[in-house]
């Protein structure tokens, strides 16, 4: 009888451990879409829901995580393994439980085009963020919302935070596609056409247009009023072998000179998923600190 009870006890312990391990994993939702009137079509996205989302009724902070040039909304899942990083960081108490939303930014650079025909940024703030807040149990206040991204998505995260500082508490830009005026002017024409696809201008010979300066991270920080310098917390991370080193280091120097608070990291590595996988936890930790008081 004692042996039987011992076996039963071990069985219950095993079941409880198995259940605990299952609950400790968040849930990924892929193939999601939202109908957009502004873009006249669906906007695809993926979502990470924290481990206790399914068994609680609470609301959660949310981070918008942006992919790089030529990737899709599932890039951070397939290549960045964001679900594993978030699960471990939450379990270890490094970040608070949070919802992570990954929209498909195509090759829009996450902004409106110069003609106002492809109003991607308008869609995000007029339709997409309100849709996410209505669909998932988010905390919709600024202090519980962050934005992050890599490469083109790093640029997008910085632009969104500068255009809409009332929306985000923190921004983490990894290997961001920040470029100086000189880099834009000196870029080979075929490369310029390929990368920007009429985003800033129709004429590669006339690149430093009003629309460029409206969407230049460096220009926008230069114009930031004194009373707005602390509206958003910034984390900038770029590898020492990254081809985007010049824009990122120039941005860091500018922020230092302007006394804009930020964290700047240079780690060993280049423009690669290995670099971003090993940096995303620290980036989320930085954002997550904004969700505490």
Coordinates of C-alpha atoms in Angstrom, one line a residue:
X1 CA 0.0 0.0 0.0
X2 CA 2.8 2.4 0.9
X3 CA 4.6 1.6 -2.4
X4 CA 1.3 2.3 -4.2
X5 CA 0.9 5.6 -2.5
X6 CA 4.5 6.5 -3.3
X7 CA 4.0 5.7 -7.0
X8 CA 0.9 7.9 -7.0
X9 CA 2.7 10.7 -5.3
X10 CA 5.5 10.6 -7.9
X11 CA 3.0 10.5 -10.7
X12 CA 1.2 13.7 -9.4
X13 CA 4.6 15.4 -9.0
X14 CA 5.5 14.5 -12.6
X15 CA 2.2 15.8 -13.9
X16 CA 2.6 19.0 -12.0
X17 CA 6.1 19.6 -13.3
X18 CA 5.0 18.8 -16.8
X19 CA 2.1 21.3 -16.5
X20 CA 4.4 23.9 -15.1
X21 CA 6.8 23.5 -18.0
X22 CA 4.0 23.8 -20.5
X23 CA 2.6 26.9 -18.8
X24 CA 6.1 28.5 -18.8
X25 CA 6.1 28.7 -22.6
X26 CA 4.4 31.6 -24.3
X27 CA 2.3 31.3 -27.4
X28 CA 3.1 32.4 -30.9
X29 CA 0.2 33.4 -33.3
X30 CA 1.3 33.6 -36.9
X31 CA -0.7 34.3 -40.1
X32 CA -2.7 37.0 -38.4
X33 CA -4.1 39.9 -40.4
X34 CA -5.9 43.2 -40.0
X35 CA -8.0 44.8 -42.8
X36 CA -6.7 48.3 -43.5
X37 CA -8.7 51.0 -45.1
X38 CA -5.7 53.3 -45.4
X39 CA -3.7 50.7 -47.3
X40 CA -6.7 49.2 -49.0
X41 CA -5.7 45.6 -48.0
X42 CA -4.7 43.3 -45.2
X43 CA -1.8 44.0 -42.9
X44 CA -0.1 40.8 -41.7
X45 CA 1.4 40.4 -38.3
X46 CA 2.5 37.8 -35.7
X47 CA 2.2 38.0 -31.9
X48 CA 3.9 36.5 -28.9
X49 CA 1.7 36.1 -25.9
X50 CA 3.4 35.6 -22.5
X51 CA 3.1 32.2 -20.7
X52 CA 0.3 33.2 -18.3
X53 CA -1.8 35.0 -20.9
X54 CA -4.1 32.0 -21.4
X55 CA -4.7 31.5 -17.7
X56 CA -5.1 35.0 -16.5
X57 CA -7.4 38.0 -17.0
X58 CA -4.8 40.7 -16.5
X59 CA -3.6 43.2 -19.1
X60 CA 0.0 43.3 -20.3
X61 CA 2.6 45.8 -21.6
X62 CA 3.3 45.5 -25.3
X63 CA 6.4 45.9 -27.4
X64 CA 6.2 46.4 -31.2
X65 CA 9.2 44.5 -32.7
X66 CA 10.1 45.4 -36.2
X67 CA 11.9 43.2 -38.8
X68 CA 14.6 44.2 -41.2
X69 CA 14.8 44.9 -44.9
X70 CA 13.3 42.1 -47.1
X71 CA 12.1 40.1 -44.0
X72 CA 8.5 39.4 -43.0
X73 CA 6.5 39.5 -39.8
X74 CA 7.8 36.0 -38.9
X75 CA 11.5 37.0 -39.2
X76 CA 11.9 37.5 -35.5
X77 CA 10.3 34.2 -34.8
X78 CA 12.0 32.0 -37.4
X79 CA 15.5 33.5 -37.3
X80 CA 15.5 35.6 -34.1
X81 CA 13.8 32.9 -31.9
X82 CA 12.2 35.7 -30.0
X83 CA 9.8 33.2 -28.3
X84 CA 12.6 31.3 -26.7
X85 CA 14.4 34.5 -25.6
X86 CA 11.2 36.0 -24.1
X87 CA 10.2 32.8 -22.4
X88 CA 13.6 32.5 -20.7
X89 CA 13.8 36.2 -19.8
X90 CA 10.3 36.1 -18.2
X91 CA 11.0 32.9 -16.3
X92 CA 14.3 34.3 -15.0
X93 CA 12.7 37.6 -14.0
X94 CA 14.8 39.6 -16.4
X95 CA 11.8 41.1 -18.2
X96 CA 8.1 41.4 -17.1
X97 CA 5.5 39.4 -19.0
X98 CA 4.8 41.3 -22.1
X99 CA 3.0 40.9 -25.5
X100 CA 5.3 41.3 -28.5
X101 CA 3.7 42.4 -31.8
X102 CA 5.5 41.9 -35.1
X103 CA 3.9 43.7 -38.1
X104 CA 4.9 43.0 -41.7
X105 CA 6.7 46.2 -42.7
X106 CA 7.5 45.0 -46.2
X107 CA 10.1 47.4 -47.6
X108 CA 8.3 50.5 -46.5
X109 CA 11.0 51.6 -44.0
X110 CA 8.0 51.9 -41.7
X111 CA 7.1 55.4 -43.0
X112 CA 4.8 57.0 -45.5
X113 CA 6.1 57.4 -49.0
X114 CA 6.9 60.9 -50.3
X115 CA 3.8 61.0 -52.5
X116 CA 1.4 60.0 -49.7
X117 CA 0.1 57.0 -51.7
X118 CA 1.5 54.3 -49.4
X119 CA 0.7 55.6 -45.9
X120 CA 2.2 52.8 -43.9
X121 CA 3.0 54.9 -40.8
X122 CA -0.4 56.5 -40.8
X123 CA -1.9 53.0 -40.9
X124 CA 0.1 51.9 -37.9
X125 CA -1.0 54.7 -35.6
X126 CA -4.5 55.3 -36.9
X127 CA -5.5 51.6 -37.4
X128 CA -3.0 49.0 -36.3
X129 CA -2.1 50.0 -32.7
X130 CA -5.8 50.7 -31.8
X131 CA -6.7 47.3 -33.4
X132 CA -4.0 45.5 -31.3
X133 CA -5.3 47.2 -28.1
X134 CA -8.8 46.1 -28.9
X135 CA -7.9 42.6 -29.9
X136 CA -5.5 41.6 -27.1
X137 CA -5.3 42.4 -23.4
X138 CA -2.8 45.2 -23.6
X139 CA -2.2 48.1 -21.3
X140 CA -2.8 50.9 -23.9
X141 CA -1.0 53.7 -22.0
X142 CA 2.3 55.2 -23.2
X143 CA 4.1 54.0 -20.1
X144 CA 3.4 50.4 -21.0
X145 CA 4.3 50.5 -24.6
X146 CA 7.7 50.1 -26.3
X147 CA 9.2 49.7 -29.7
X148 CA 12.3 47.9 -31.0
X149 CA 13.7 46.6 -34.2
X150 CA 16.7 45.6 -36.3
X151 CA 18.2 47.3 -39.3
X152 CA 15.3 48.8 -41.3
X153 CA 13.2 48.0 -38.2
X154 CA 15.8 49.8 -36.0
X155 CA 15.3 52.8 -38.1
X156 CA 11.6 52.4 -38.0
X157 CA 11.6 52.1 -34.2
X158 CA 13.6 55.4 -33.9
X159 CA 11.4 57.2 -36.4
X160 CA 8.2 56.1 -34.7
X161 CA 9.5 57.2 -31.3
X162 CA 10.4 60.6 -32.8
X163 CA 7.2 61.1 -34.7
X164 CA 5.0 59.8 -31.9
X165 CA 6.8 60.3 -28.6
X166 CA 3.4 60.3 -26.9
X167 CA 3.0 56.6 -27.9
X168 CA 6.1 54.9 -26.5
X169 CA 8.0 54.9 -23.2
X170 CA 11.1 53.3 -24.7
X171 CA 12.8 52.5 -27.9
X172 CA 15.6 49.9 -28.6
X173 CA 17.3 50.1 -32.0
X174 CA 19.6 47.2 -33.0
X175 CA 21.9 47.8 -36.0
X176 CA 19.5 50.5 -37.1
X177 CA 19.5 51.8 -40.7
X178 CA 20.4 55.3 -39.6
X179 CA 22.4 57.1 -42.3
X180 CA 24.1 60.5 -42.5
X181 CA 23.4 63.0 -45.3
X182 CA 26.8 62.2 -46.8
X183 CA 26.0 58.5 -46.9
X184 CA 22.8 59.1 -48.7
X185 CA 24.4 61.5 -51.2
X186 CA 27.3 59.2 -52.0
X187 CA 25.3 55.9 -52.3
X188 CA 25.5 54.4 -55.8
X189 CA 22.4 55.1 -57.8
X190 CA 21.5 51.4 -58.4
X191 CA 21.8 50.7 -54.7
X192 CA 19.8 53.7 -53.7
X193 CA 17.0 52.8 -56.1
X194 CA 17.0 49.2 -54.9
X195 CA 17.0 49.9 -51.2
X196 CA 14.6 52.9 -51.0
X197 CA 12.3 52.1 -53.9
X198 CA 10.9 55.6 -54.3
X199 CA 10.3 56.0 -50.5
X200 CA 11.9 59.4 -50.2
X201 CA 12.0 60.8 -53.7
X202 CA 11.4 59.8 -57.3
X203 CA 14.7 61.2 -58.5
X204 CA 17.9 59.6 -57.1
X205 CA 19.8 62.7 -58.2
X206 CA 17.7 64.8 -55.7
X207 CA 17.9 62.9 -52.5
X208 CA 18.1 65.4 -49.6
X209 CA 14.5 66.4 -50.0
X210 CA 12.1 67.8 -47.4
X211 CA 10.6 64.3 -47.1
X212 CA 14.1 62.9 -46.4
X213 CA 14.7 65.5 -43.6
X214 CA 11.2 64.8 -42.2
X215 CA 12.3 61.2 -41.9
X216 CA 16.0 61.6 -41.0
X217 CA 16.7 60.3 -37.6
X218 CA 19.7 62.5 -37.2
X219 CA 17.9 65.6 -38.4
X220 CA 14.9 65.0 -36.1
X221 CA 17.1 64.6 -33.0
X222 CA 18.9 67.8 -34.0
X223 CA 15.5 69.6 -34.0
X224 CA 14.3 68.0 -30.7
X225 CA 13.1 70.7 -28.3
X226 CA 14.8 70.8 -24.9
X227 CA 11.6 69.8 -23.1
X228 CA 11.2 66.7 -25.2
X229 CA 14.6 65.2 -24.8
X230 CA 13.5 62.8 -22.0
X231 CA 10.1 61.8 -23.5
X232 CA 11.4 58.4 -24.7
X233 CA 14.2 56.2 -23.3
X234 CA 16.7 55.1 -25.9
X235 CA 18.8 51.9 -26.3
X236 CA 21.2 51.8 -29.4
X237 CA 23.2 48.7 -30.2
X238 CA 25.4 48.2 -33.2
X239 CA 28.2 45.7 -33.8
X240 CA 31.8 46.7 -34.4
X241 CA 31.8 45.0 -37.8
X242 CA 28.4 46.3 -38.9
X243 CA 28.4 48.2 -42.2
X244 CA 25.9 50.6 -40.5
X245 CA 28.5 51.7 -38.0
X246 CA 28.8 55.2 -39.2
X247 CA 25.2 56.3 -38.8
X248 CA 24.9 54.6 -35.4
X249 CA 28.1 56.0 -34.0
X250 CA 27.2 59.5 -35.4
X251 CA 23.8 59.2 -33.7
X252 CA 25.5 58.3 -30.4
X253 CA 27.9 61.3 -30.6
X254 CA 25.0 63.6 -31.5
X255 CA 22.9 62.4 -28.6
X256 CA 25.9 62.9 -26.2
X257 CA 26.4 66.4 -27.6
X258 CA 22.7 67.3 -27.2
X259 CA 22.6 65.8 -23.7
X260 CA 19.8 63.3 -24.7
X261 CA 19.9 60.4 -22.3
X262 CA 20.5 57.0 -24.0
X263 CA 22.3 53.7 -23.7
X264 CA 24.8 52.9 -26.4
X265 CA 26.3 49.4 -26.9
X266 CA 29.0 48.2 -29.3
X267 CA 29.5 44.4 -29.2
X268 CA 31.6 42.0 -31.2
X269 CA 29.8 41.1 -34.4
X270 CA 28.2 42.3 -37.7
X271 CA 24.9 42.6 -39.4
X272 CA 23.6 39.1 -38.6
X273 CA 21.0 37.2 -36.8
X274 CA 23.5 35.8 -34.4
X275 CA 24.2 39.4 -33.3
X276 CA 20.5 40.2 -32.9
X277 CA 19.6 37.0 -31.1
X278 CA 22.3 37.7 -28.5
X279 CA 21.2 41.3 -28.1
X280 CA 17.4 41.1 -28.0
X281 CA 17.2 40.1 -24.3
X282 CA 19.1 43.1 -23.1
X283 CA 17.0 45.3 -25.4
X284 CA 13.8 43.9 -24.0
X285 CA 15.1 44.3 -20.5
X286 CA 15.8 48.0 -21.1
X287 CA 12.3 48.5 -22.4
X288 CA 10.8 46.4 -19.6
X289 CA 12.4 48.7 -17.0
X290 CA 10.1 51.4 -18.3
X291 CA 7.1 49.3 -17.3
X292 CA 8.1 49.5 -13.6
X293 CA 7.8 52.3 -11.1

